[in-house]
PDB file of C-alpha atoms in Angstrom:
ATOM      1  CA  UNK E 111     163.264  49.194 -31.752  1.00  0.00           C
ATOM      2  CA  UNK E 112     164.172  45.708 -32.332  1.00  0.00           C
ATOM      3  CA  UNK E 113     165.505  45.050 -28.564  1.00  0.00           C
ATOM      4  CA  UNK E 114     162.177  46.626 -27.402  1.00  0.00           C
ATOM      5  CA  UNK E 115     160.306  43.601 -29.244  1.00  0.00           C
ATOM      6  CA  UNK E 116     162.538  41.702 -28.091  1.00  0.00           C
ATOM      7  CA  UNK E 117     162.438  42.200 -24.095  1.00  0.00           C
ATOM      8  CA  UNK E 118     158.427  42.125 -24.832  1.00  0.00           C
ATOM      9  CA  UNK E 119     158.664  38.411 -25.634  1.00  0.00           C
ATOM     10  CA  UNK E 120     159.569  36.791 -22.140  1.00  0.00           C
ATOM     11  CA  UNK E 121     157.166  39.208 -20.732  1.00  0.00           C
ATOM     12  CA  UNK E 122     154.166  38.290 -22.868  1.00  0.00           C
ATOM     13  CA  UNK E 123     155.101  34.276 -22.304  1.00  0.00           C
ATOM     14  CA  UNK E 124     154.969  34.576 -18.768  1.00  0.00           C
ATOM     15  CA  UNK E 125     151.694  36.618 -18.787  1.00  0.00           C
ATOM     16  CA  UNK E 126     150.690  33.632 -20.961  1.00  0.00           C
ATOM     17  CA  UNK E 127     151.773  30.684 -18.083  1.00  0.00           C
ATOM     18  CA  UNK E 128     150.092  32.650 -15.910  1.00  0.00           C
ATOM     19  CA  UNK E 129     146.707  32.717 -17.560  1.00  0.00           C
ATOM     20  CA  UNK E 130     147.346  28.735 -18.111  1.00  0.00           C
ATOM     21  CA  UNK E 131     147.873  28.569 -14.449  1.00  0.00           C
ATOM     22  CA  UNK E 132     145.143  30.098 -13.510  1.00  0.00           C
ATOM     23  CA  UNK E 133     142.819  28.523 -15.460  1.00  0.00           C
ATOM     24  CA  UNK E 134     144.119  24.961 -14.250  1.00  0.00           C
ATOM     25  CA  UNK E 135     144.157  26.185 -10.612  1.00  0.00           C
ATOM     26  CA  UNK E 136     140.507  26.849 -10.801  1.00  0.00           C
ATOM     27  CA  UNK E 137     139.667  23.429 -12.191  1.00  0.00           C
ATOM     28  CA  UNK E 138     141.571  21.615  -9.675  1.00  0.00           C
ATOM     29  CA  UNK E 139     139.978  23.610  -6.528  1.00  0.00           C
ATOM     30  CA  UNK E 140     136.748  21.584  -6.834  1.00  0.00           C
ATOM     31  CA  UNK E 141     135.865  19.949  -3.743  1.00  0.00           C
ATOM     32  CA  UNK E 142     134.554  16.342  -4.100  1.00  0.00           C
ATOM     33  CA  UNK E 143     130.724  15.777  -3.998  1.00  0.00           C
ATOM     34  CA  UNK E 144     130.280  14.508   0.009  1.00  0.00           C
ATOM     35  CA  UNK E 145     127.901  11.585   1.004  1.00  0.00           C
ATOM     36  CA  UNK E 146     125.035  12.952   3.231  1.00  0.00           C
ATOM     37  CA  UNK E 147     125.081  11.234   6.628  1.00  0.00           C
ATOM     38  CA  UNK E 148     122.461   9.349   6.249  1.00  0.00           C
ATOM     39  CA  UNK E 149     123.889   7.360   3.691  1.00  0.00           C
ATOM     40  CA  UNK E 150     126.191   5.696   6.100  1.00  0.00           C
ATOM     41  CA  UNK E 151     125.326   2.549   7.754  1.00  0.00           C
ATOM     42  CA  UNK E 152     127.560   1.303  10.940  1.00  0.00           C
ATOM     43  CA  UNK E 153     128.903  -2.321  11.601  1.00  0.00           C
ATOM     44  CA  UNK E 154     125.460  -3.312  13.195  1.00  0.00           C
ATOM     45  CA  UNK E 155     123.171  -2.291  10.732  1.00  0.00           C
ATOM     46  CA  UNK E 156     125.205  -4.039   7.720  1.00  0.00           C
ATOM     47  CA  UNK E 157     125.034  -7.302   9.881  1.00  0.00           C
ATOM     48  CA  UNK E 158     121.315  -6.853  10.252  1.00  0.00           C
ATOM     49  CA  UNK E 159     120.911  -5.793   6.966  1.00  0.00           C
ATOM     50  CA  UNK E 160     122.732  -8.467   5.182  1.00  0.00           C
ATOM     51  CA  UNK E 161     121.991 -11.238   7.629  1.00  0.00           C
ATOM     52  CA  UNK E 162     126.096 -11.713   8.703  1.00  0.00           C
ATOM     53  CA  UNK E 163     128.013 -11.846  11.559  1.00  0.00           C
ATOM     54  CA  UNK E 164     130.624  -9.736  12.511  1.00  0.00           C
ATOM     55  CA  UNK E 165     133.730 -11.860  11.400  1.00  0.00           C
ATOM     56  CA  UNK E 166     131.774 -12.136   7.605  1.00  0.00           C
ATOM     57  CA  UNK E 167     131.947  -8.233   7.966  1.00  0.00           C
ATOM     58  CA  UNK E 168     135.286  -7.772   9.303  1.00  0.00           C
ATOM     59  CA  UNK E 169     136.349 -10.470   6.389  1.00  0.00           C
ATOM     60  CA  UNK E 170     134.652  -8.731   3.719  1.00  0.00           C
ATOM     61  CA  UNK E 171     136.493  -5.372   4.946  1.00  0.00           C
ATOM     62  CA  UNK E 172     139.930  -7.497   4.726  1.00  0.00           C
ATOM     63  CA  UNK E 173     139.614  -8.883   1.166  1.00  0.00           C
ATOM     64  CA  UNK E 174     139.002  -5.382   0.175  1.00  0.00           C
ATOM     65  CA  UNK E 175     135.777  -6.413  -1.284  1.00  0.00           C
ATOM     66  CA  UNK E 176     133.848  -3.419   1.349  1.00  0.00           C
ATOM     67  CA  UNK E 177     135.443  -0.379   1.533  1.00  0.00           C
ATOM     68  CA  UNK E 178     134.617   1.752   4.732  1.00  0.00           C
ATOM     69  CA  UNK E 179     135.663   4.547   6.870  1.00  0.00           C
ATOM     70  CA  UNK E 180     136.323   4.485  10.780  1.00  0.00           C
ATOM     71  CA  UNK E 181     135.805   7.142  13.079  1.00  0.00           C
ATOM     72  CA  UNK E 182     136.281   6.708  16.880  1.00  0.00           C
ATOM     73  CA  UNK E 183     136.630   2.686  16.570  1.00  0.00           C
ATOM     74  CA  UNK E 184     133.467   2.024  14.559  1.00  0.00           C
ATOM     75  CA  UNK E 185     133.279   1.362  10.703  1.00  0.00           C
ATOM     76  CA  UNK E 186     130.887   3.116   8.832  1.00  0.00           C
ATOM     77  CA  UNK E 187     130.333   1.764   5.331  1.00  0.00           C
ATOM     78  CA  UNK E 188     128.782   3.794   2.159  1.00  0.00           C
ATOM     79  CA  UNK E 189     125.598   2.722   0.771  1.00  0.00           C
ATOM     80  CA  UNK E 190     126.258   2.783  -2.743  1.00  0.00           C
ATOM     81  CA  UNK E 191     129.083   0.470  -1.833  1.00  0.00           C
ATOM     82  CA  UNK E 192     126.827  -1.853   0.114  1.00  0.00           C
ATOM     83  CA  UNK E 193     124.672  -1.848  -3.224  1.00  0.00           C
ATOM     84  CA  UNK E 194     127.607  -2.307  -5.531  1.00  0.00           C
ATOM     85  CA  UNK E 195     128.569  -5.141  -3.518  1.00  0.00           C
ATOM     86  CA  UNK E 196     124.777  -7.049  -3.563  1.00  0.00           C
ATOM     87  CA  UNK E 197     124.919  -6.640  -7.429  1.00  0.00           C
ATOM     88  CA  UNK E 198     128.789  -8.521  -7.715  1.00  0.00           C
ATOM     89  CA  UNK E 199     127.289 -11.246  -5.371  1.00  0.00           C
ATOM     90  CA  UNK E 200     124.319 -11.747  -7.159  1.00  0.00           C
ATOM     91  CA  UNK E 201     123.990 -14.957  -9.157  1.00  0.00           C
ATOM     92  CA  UNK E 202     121.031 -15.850 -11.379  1.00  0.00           C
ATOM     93  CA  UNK E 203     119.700 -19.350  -9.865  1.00  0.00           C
ATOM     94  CA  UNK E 204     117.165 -20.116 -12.060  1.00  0.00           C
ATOM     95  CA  UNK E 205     118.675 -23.086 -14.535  1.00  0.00           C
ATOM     96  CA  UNK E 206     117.598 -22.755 -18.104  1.00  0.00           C
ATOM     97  CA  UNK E 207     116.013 -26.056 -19.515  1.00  0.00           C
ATOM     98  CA  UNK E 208     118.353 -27.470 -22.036  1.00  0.00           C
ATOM     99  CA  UNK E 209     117.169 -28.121 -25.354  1.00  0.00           C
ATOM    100  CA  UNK E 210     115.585 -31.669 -26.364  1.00  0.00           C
ATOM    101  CA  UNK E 211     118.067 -32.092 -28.629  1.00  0.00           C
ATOM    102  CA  UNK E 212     121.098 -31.811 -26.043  1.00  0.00           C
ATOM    103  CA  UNK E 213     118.860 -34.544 -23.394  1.00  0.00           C
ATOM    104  CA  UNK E 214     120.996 -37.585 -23.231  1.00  0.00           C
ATOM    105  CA  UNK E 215     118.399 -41.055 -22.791  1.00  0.00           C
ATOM    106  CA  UNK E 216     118.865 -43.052 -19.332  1.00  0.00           C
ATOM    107  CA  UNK E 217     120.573 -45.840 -19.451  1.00  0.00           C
ATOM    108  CA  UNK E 218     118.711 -48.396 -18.675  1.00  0.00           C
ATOM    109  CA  UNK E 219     119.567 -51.180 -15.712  1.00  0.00           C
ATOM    110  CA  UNK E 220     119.433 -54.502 -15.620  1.00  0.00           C
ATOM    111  CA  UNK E 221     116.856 -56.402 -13.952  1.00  0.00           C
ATOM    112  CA  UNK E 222     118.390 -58.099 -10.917  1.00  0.00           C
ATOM    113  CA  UNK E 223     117.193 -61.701 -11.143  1.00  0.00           C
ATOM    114  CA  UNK E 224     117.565 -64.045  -8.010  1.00  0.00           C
ATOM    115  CA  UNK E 225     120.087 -61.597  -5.692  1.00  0.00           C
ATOM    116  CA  UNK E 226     120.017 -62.179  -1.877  1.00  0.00           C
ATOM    117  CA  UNK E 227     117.782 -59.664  -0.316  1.00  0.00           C
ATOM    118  CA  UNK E 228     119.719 -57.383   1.851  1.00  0.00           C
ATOM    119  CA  UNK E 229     120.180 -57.897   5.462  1.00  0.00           C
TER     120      UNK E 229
END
């Protein structure tokens, strides 16, 4: 009886692994969510879109900062990387006033007395 339970055990662990398998198989056969065409732009419409010429686009491509994908010799770039990119670029212009406290006084000049007048 006791080499019955015995064989049993490697049998019931490999039905186990199995199940395990299968259950990670499943997870890992989920395609990736696809970008609908029309969320690509090509080389031409980034330039008119951003207001750049082709060697900014072709240098933005090299840095790595634009990633894009290229199908029969044209580049076609990802909107929500085009938008990702705008929001690292942008930079708030607007100074902020600094405090009254913080304003160092002019210095004042001195009065020129009797110079020669320029020529």
């Amino acid at each position: 009886m006791e080499k019955k339970y015995l064989s049993m055990q490697p049998l019931q662990s490999l039905q186990g692994l199995q199940n395990v398998q299968s259950v990670q198989s499943t997870q890992a056969v989920q395609a990736p969510t696809l970008t609908p065409l029309d969320q690509w732009h090509d080389n031409y419409e980034v330039m008119e879109m951003f207001h750049i010429s082709q060697r900014t686009l072709q240098t933005l491509r090299s840095n790595g900062k634009l990633p894009f994908a290229k199908m029969g010799g044209r580049c076609y770039y990802k909107e929500s990387d085009l938008q990702r990119l705008m929001e690292e670029s942008y930079r708030d212009s607007r100074v902020k006033p600094m405090p009254k406290d913080k304003v160092m006084p002019k210095a004042e000049q001195p009065a020129k007395e009797g110079g020669t007048p320029c020529q």
